Coordinates of C-alpha atoms and ligand atoms in Angstrom, one line a residue:
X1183 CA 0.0 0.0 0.0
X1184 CA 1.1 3.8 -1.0
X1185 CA 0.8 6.6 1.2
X1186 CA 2.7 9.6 -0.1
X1187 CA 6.5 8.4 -0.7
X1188 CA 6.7 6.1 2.6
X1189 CA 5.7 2.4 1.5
X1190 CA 3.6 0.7 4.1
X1191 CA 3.7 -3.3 3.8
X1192 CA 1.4 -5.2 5.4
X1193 CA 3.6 -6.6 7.9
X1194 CA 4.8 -3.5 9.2
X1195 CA 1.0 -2.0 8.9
X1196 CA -0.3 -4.1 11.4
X1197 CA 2.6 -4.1 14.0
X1198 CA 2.5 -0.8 14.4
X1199 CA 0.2 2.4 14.6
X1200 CA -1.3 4.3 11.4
X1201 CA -0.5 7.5 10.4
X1202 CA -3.4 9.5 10.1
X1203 CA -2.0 11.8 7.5
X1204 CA -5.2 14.1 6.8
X1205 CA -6.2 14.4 10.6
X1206 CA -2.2 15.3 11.2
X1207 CA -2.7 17.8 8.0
X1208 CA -5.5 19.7 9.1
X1209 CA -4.6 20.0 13.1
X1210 CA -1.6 21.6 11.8
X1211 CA -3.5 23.9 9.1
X1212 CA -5.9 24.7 11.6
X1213 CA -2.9 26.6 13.9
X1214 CA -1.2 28.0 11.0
X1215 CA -4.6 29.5 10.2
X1216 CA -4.7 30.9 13.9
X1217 CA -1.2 32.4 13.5
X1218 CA -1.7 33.8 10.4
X1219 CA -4.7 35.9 12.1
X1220 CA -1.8 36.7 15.6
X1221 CA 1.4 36.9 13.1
X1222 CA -0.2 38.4 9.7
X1223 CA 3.0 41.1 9.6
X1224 CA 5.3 40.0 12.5
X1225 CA 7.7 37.2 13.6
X1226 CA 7.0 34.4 16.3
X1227 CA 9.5 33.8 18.7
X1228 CA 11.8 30.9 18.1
X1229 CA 10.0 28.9 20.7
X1230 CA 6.9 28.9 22.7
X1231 CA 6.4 30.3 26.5
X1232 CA 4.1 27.2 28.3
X1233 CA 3.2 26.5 24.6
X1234 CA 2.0 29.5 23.1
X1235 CA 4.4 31.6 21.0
X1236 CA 4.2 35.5 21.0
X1237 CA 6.0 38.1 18.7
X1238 CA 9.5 38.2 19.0
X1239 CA 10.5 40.8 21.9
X1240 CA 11.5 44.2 21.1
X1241 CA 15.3 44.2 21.8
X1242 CA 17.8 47.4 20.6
X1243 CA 16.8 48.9 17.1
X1244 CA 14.5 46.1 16.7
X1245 CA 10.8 46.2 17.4
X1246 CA 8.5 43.5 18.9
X1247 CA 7.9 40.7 16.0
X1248 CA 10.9 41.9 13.7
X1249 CA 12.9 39.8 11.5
X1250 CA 16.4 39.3 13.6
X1251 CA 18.2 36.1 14.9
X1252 CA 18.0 32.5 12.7
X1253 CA 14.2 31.3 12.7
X1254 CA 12.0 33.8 11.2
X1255 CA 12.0 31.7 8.0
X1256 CA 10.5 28.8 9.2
X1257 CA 7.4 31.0 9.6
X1258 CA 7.8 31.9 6.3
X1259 CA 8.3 28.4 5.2
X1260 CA 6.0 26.9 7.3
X1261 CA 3.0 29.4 5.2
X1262 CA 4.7 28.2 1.8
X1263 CA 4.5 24.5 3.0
X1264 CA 0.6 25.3 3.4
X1265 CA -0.1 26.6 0.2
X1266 CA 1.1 23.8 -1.3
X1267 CA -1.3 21.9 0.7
X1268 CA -3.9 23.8 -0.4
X1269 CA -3.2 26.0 -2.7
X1270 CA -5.0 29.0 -0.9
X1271 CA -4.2 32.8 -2.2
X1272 CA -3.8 33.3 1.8
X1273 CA -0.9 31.5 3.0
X1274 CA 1.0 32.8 0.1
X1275 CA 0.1 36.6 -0.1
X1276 CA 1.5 36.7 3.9
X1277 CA 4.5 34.6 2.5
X1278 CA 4.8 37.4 0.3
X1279 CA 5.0 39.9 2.1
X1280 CA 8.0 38.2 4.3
X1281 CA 9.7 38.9 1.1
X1282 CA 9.9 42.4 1.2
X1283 CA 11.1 42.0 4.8
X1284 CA 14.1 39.1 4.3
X1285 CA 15.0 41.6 1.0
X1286 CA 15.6 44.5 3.4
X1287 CA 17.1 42.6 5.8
X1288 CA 20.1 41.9 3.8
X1289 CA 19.6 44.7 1.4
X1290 CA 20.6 46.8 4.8
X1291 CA 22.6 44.0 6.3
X1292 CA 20.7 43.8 9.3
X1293 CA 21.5 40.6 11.7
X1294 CA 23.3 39.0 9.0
X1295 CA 26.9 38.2 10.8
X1296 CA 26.3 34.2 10.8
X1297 CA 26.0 31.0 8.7
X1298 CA 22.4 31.0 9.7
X1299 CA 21.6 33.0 5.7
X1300 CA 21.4 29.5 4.6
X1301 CA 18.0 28.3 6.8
X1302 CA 17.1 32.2 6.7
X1303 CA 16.8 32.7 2.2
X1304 CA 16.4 29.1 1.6
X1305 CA 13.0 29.3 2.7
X1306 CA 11.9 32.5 2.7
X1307 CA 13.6 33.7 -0.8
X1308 CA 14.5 30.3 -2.7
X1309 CA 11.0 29.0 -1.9
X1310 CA 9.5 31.5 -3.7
X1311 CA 11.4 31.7 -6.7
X1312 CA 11.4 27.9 -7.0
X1313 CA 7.3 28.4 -6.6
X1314 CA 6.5 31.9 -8.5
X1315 CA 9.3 32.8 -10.2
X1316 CA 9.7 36.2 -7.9
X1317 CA 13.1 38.1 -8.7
X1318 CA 12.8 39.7 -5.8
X1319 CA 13.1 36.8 -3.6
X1320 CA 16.0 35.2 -6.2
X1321 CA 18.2 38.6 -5.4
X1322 CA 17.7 38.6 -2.0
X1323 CA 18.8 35.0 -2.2
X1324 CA 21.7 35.9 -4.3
X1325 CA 23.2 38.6 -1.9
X1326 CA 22.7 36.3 1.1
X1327 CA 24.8 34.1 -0.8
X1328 CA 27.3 36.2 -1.6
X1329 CA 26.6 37.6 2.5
X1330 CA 27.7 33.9 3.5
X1331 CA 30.9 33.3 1.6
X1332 CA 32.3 36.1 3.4
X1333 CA 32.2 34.2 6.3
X1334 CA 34.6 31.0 4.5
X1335 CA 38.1 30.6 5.7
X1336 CA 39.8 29.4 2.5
X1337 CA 42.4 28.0 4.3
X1338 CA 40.5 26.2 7.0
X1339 CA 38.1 25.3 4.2
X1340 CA 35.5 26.2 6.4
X1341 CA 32.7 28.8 7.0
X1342 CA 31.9 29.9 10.2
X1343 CA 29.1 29.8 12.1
X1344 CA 28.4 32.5 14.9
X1345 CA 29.3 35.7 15.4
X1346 CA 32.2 38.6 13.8
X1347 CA 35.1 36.7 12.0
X1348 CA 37.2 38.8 14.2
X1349 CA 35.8 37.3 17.6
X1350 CA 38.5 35.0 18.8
X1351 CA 35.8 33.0 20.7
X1352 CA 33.8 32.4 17.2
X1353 CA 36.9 32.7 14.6
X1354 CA 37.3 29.7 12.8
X1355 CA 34.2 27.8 14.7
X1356 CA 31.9 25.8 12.9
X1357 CA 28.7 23.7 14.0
X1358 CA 27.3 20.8 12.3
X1359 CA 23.7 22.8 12.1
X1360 CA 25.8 24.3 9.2
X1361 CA 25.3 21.6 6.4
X1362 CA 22.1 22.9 6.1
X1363 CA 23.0 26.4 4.8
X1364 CA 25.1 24.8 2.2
X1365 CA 21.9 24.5 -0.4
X1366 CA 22.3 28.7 -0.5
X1367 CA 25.4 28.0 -1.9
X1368 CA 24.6 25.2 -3.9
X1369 CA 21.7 27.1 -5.6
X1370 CA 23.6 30.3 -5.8
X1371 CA 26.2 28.3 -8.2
X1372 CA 23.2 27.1 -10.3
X1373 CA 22.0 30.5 -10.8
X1374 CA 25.3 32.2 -11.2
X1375 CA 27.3 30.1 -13.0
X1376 CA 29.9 30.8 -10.3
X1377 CA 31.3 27.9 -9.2
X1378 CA 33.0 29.5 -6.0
X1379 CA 30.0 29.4 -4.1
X1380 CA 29.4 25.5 -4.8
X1381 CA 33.4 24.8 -4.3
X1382 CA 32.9 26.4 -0.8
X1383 CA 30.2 24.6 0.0
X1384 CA 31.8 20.8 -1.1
X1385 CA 34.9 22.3 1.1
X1386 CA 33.0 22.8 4.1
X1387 CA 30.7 19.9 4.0
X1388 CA 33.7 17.6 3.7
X1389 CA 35.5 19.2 6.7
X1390 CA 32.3 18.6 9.0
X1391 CA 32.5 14.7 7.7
X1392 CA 36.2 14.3 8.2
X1393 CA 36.6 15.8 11.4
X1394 CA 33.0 16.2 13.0
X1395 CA 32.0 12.6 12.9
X1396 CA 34.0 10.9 15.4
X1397 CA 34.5 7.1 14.9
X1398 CA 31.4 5.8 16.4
X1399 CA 29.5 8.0 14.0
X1400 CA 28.4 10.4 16.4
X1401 CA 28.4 14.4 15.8
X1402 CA 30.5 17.2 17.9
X1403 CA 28.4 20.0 17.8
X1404 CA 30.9 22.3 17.0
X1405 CA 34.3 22.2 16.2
X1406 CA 37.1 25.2 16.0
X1407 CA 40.1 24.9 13.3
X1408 CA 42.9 27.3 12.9
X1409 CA 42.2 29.8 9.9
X1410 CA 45.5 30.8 9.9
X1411 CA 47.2 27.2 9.0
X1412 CA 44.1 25.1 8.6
X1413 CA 44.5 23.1 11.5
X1414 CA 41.5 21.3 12.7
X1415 CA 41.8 22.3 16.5
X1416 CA 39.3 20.4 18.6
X1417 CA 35.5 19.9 19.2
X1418 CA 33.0 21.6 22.1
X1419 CA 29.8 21.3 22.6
X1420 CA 26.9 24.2 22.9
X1421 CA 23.4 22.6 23.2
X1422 CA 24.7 19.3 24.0
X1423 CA 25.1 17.5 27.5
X1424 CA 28.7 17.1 27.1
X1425 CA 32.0 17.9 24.6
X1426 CA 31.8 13.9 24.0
X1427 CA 28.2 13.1 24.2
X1428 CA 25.8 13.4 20.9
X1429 CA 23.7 15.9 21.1
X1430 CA 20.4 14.4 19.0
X1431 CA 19.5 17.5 17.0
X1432 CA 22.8 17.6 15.8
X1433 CA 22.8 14.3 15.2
X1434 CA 19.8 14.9 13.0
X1435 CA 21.2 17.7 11.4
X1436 CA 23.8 15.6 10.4
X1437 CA 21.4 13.3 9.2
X1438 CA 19.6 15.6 6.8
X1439 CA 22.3 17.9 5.7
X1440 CA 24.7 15.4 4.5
X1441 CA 21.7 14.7 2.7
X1442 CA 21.4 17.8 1.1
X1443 CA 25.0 18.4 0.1
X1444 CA 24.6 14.7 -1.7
X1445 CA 22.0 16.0 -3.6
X1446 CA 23.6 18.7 -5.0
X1447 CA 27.4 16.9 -5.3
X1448 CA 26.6 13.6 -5.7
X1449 CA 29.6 12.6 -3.4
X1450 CA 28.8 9.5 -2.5
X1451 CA 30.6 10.1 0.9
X1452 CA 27.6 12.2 2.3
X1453 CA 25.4 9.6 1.5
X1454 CA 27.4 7.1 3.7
X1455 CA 27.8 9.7 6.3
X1456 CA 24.4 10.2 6.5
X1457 CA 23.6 6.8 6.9
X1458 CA 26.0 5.5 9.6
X1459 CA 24.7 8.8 11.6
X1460 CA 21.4 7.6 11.1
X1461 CA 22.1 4.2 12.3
X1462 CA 23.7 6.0 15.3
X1463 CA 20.7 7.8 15.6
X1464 CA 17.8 5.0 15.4
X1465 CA 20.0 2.8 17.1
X1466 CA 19.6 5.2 20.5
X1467 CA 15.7 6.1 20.9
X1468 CA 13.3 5.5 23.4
X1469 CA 10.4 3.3 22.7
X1470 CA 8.7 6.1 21.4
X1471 CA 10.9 6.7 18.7
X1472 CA 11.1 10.0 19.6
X1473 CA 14.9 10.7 20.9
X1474 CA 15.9 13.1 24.0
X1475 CA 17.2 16.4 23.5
X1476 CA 21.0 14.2 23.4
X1477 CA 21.5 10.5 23.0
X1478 CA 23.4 10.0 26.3
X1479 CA 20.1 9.4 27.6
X1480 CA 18.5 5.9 27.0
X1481 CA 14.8 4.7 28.1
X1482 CA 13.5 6.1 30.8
X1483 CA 15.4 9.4 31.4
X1484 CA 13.3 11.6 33.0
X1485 CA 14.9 14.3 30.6
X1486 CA 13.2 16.3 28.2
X1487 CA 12.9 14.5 24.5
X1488 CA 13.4 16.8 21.7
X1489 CA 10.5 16.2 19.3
X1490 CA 12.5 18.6 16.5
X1491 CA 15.0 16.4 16.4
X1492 CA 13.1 13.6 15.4
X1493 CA 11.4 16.2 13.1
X1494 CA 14.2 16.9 11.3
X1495 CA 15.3 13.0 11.3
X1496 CA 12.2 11.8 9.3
X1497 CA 12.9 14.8 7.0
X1498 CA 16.8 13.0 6.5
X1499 CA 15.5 9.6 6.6
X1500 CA 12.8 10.4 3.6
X1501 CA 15.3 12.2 1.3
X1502 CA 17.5 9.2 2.2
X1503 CA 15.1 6.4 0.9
X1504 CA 15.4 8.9 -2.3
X1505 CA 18.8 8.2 -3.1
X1506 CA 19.2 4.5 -2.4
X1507 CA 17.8 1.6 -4.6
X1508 CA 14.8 -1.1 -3.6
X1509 CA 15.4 -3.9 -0.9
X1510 CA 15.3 -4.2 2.7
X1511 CA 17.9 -1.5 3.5
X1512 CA 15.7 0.7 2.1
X1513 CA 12.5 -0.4 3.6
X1514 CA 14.7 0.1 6.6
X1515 CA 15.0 3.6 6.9
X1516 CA 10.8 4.1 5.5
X1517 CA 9.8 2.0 8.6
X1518 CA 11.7 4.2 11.0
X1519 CA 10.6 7.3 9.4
X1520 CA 7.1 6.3 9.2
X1521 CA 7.4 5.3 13.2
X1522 CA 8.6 8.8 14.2
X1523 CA 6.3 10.7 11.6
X1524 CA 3.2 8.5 13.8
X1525 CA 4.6 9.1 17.0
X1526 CA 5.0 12.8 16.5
X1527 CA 2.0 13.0 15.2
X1528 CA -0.1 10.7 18.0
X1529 CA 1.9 12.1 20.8
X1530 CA 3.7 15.3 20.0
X1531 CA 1.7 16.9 18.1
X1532 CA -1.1 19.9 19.2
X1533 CA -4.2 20.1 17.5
X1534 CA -6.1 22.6 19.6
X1535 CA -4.7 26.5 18.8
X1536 CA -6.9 27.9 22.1
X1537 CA -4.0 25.6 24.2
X1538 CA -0.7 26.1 21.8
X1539 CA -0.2 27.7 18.7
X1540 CA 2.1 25.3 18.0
X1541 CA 2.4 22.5 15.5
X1542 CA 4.5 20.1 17.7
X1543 CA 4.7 20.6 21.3
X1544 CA 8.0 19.1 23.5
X1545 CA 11.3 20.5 22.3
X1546 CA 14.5 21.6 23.7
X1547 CA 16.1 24.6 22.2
X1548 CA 18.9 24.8 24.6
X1549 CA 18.7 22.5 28.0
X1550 CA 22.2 24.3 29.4
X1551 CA 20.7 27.6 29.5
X1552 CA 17.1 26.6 30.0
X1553 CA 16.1 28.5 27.1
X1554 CA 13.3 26.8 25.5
X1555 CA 13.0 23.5 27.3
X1556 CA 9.9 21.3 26.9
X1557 CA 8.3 24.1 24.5
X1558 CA 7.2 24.0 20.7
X1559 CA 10.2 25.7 18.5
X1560 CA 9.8 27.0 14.6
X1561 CA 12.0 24.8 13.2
X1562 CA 10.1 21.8 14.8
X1563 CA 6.9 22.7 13.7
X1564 CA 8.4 23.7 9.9
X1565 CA 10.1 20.4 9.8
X1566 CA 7.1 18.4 11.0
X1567 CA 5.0 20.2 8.2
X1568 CA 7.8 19.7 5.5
X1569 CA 7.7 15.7 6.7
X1570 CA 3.9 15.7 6.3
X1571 CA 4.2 17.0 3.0
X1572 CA 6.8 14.6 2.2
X1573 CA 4.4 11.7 3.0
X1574 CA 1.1 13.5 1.3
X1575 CA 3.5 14.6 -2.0
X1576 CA 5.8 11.8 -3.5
X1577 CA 8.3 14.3 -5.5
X1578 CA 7.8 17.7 -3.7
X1579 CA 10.5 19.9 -5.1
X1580 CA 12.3 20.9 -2.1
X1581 CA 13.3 24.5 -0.7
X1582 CA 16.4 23.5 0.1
Ligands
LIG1986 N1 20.7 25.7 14.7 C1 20.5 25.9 16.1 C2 19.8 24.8 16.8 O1 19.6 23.8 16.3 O2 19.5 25.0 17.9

């Protein structure tokens, strides 16, 4: 039997719960619909406060609900996910107008001082154009690209993530989060003709994979390298429990943005990499199949899971079963994605916008500084929606 792009046997249908796509579809339509009505001209928050999110606070030159810091876009995407869906003038008029906003926001080079362009103008900008043709959106894009190789170290062969090159605490620091804004580049290539911005890209997504993945296939979170010589230096942790535990959202960016770079290189190393750090990373959930916020902790921690995580896992997992031919390793990877899809969706997932307005409820953004612990975050909810649509669409043209 077909549903979407995940194959459901009937062995595996009937040891294990049913998706119920359509109900999953519309509960998370339903608080879309609800935000677009709170958020019609303003930015959520990256996470929810006991479940609800409010506008982004005012904080210097910016006003409450402005585009600043790395998640406004998956508003953004999260309103061009549902247009798709449904093909309603509403989501995408409000999508829209976010691109006047992203447009000025690097036009003026507001906030723009990290890797984070990549999730930012992926969805909000190359969305669009991939969907409507908009040149606006495509030169935003463009000069976020161009905003984001500034931040390579051609020596190091790396880009870094956070903060001014010239911080020594940030110089030459990358996080694995980062092989997601690698697509920017990717795309930015394809449109230009330029193949700096691809070349970059390959660079830095093959120094994640040689020195990020320690031998057990697990992920540092970050990792620093010397830009002067090019030295790989050492890796820390940020979000995760410890410098040598695996935090899972890592993990599961690892997952999905080896992915990506594979897509656009066809370097059959990312595909490998993304595999064994999938294995890694099915090989260490809960019953649930729903991981905690880091994969130190085994059944029956009494910490927080991290429901993005697994969000962001079942997006990996289905752009894996992609790229790899028909047999049982395949079926492999379609089960466990189908398991997690369920479980966020029968156990994670809101469907009542009076109590949250938002789409999946129980993730950590950052445990260490109890910021966002236990709470809905944007990226969760995008990546659950872009998972439904995953499962409802076989061959949706991605963002990324
Ligand atoms: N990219 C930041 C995070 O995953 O929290």
């Amino acid at each position: 039997m077909e549903q979407g792009n995940i194959t459901i046997d009937s062995t595996t249908k009937q040891n294990s719960p049913k998706l119920d796509l359509d109900r999953a579809i519309q509960c998370a339509l339903a608080t879309i619909d609800s935000n677009l009505v709170t958020f019609a001209d303003t930015f959520p928050n990256d996470t929810t406060v006991n479940n609800i999110y409010y506008p982004r606070p005012a904080r210097g030159n910016f006003a409450e609900g402005s585009n600043y810091e790395w998640t406004t876009s998956f508003w953004t995407g999260m309103l061009w996910l549902a247009y798709e869906l449904t093909g309603s003038a509403k989501y995408r008029q409000a999508a829209e107008r976010h691109i006047l906003s992203f447009a000025e926001r690097i036009e003026q080079k507001i906030d723009v001082d990290t890797h984070d362009l990549g999730f930012l103008y992926s969805l909000a900008c190359v969305a669009p154009w991939r969907l409507t043709g908009d040149e606006q959106a495509r030169g935003a894009a463009l000069l976020a690209a161009n905003q984001l190789m500034t931040r390579y170290h051609e020596k190091a062969g790396i880009i870094q993530a956070w903060g001014d090159l010239n911080d020594p605490a940030q110089r030459g620091r990358t996080i694995v989060d980062s092989l997601l804004n690698m697509p920017l580049l990717y795309w930015a290539s394809e449109m230009t003709g330029d193949s700096r911005f691809a070349t970059a890209a390959y660079h830095h997504a093959m120094q994640v994979h040689t020195h990020m993945i320690r031998p057990d296939n697990t992920t540092y979170h970050t990792f620093y390298w010397d830009t002067e010589s090019g030295e790989p230096l050492y890796g820390r942790t940020a979000q995760g429990y410890a410098d040598d535990s695996c935090w899972a959202r890592g993990q599961a960016w690892s997952i999905y943005g080896f992915l990506l770079n594979y897509r656009y290189t066809r370097d059959a190393t990312f595909l490998e990499t993304a595999r064994k750090t999938a294995d890694y990373y099915l090989a260490n959930l809960p019953e649930d199949h729903v991981a905690y916020w880091d994969l130190v902790f085994k059944e029956g921690s009494q910490e927080e899971r991290d429901s993005s995580a697994a969000a962001i896992a079942v997006c990996g997992l289905l752009e894996m079963v992609q790229w790899l031919p028909d047999g049982p390793e395949r079926q492999r990877y379609e089960t466990a994605a189908r398991k997690m899809l369920t479980s966020l969706a029968q156990n994670y997932a809101a469907c009542d916008p009076a109590a949250s307005n938002a789409l999946l409820l129980h993730s950590v953004y950052d445990k260490n500084t109890n910021r966002g612990v236990d709470e809905g975050t944007l990226w969760g909810d995008y990546f659950y929606l872009e998972a439904l649509v995953r499962t409802r669409h076989q061959n949706w043209q991605l963002y990324w």
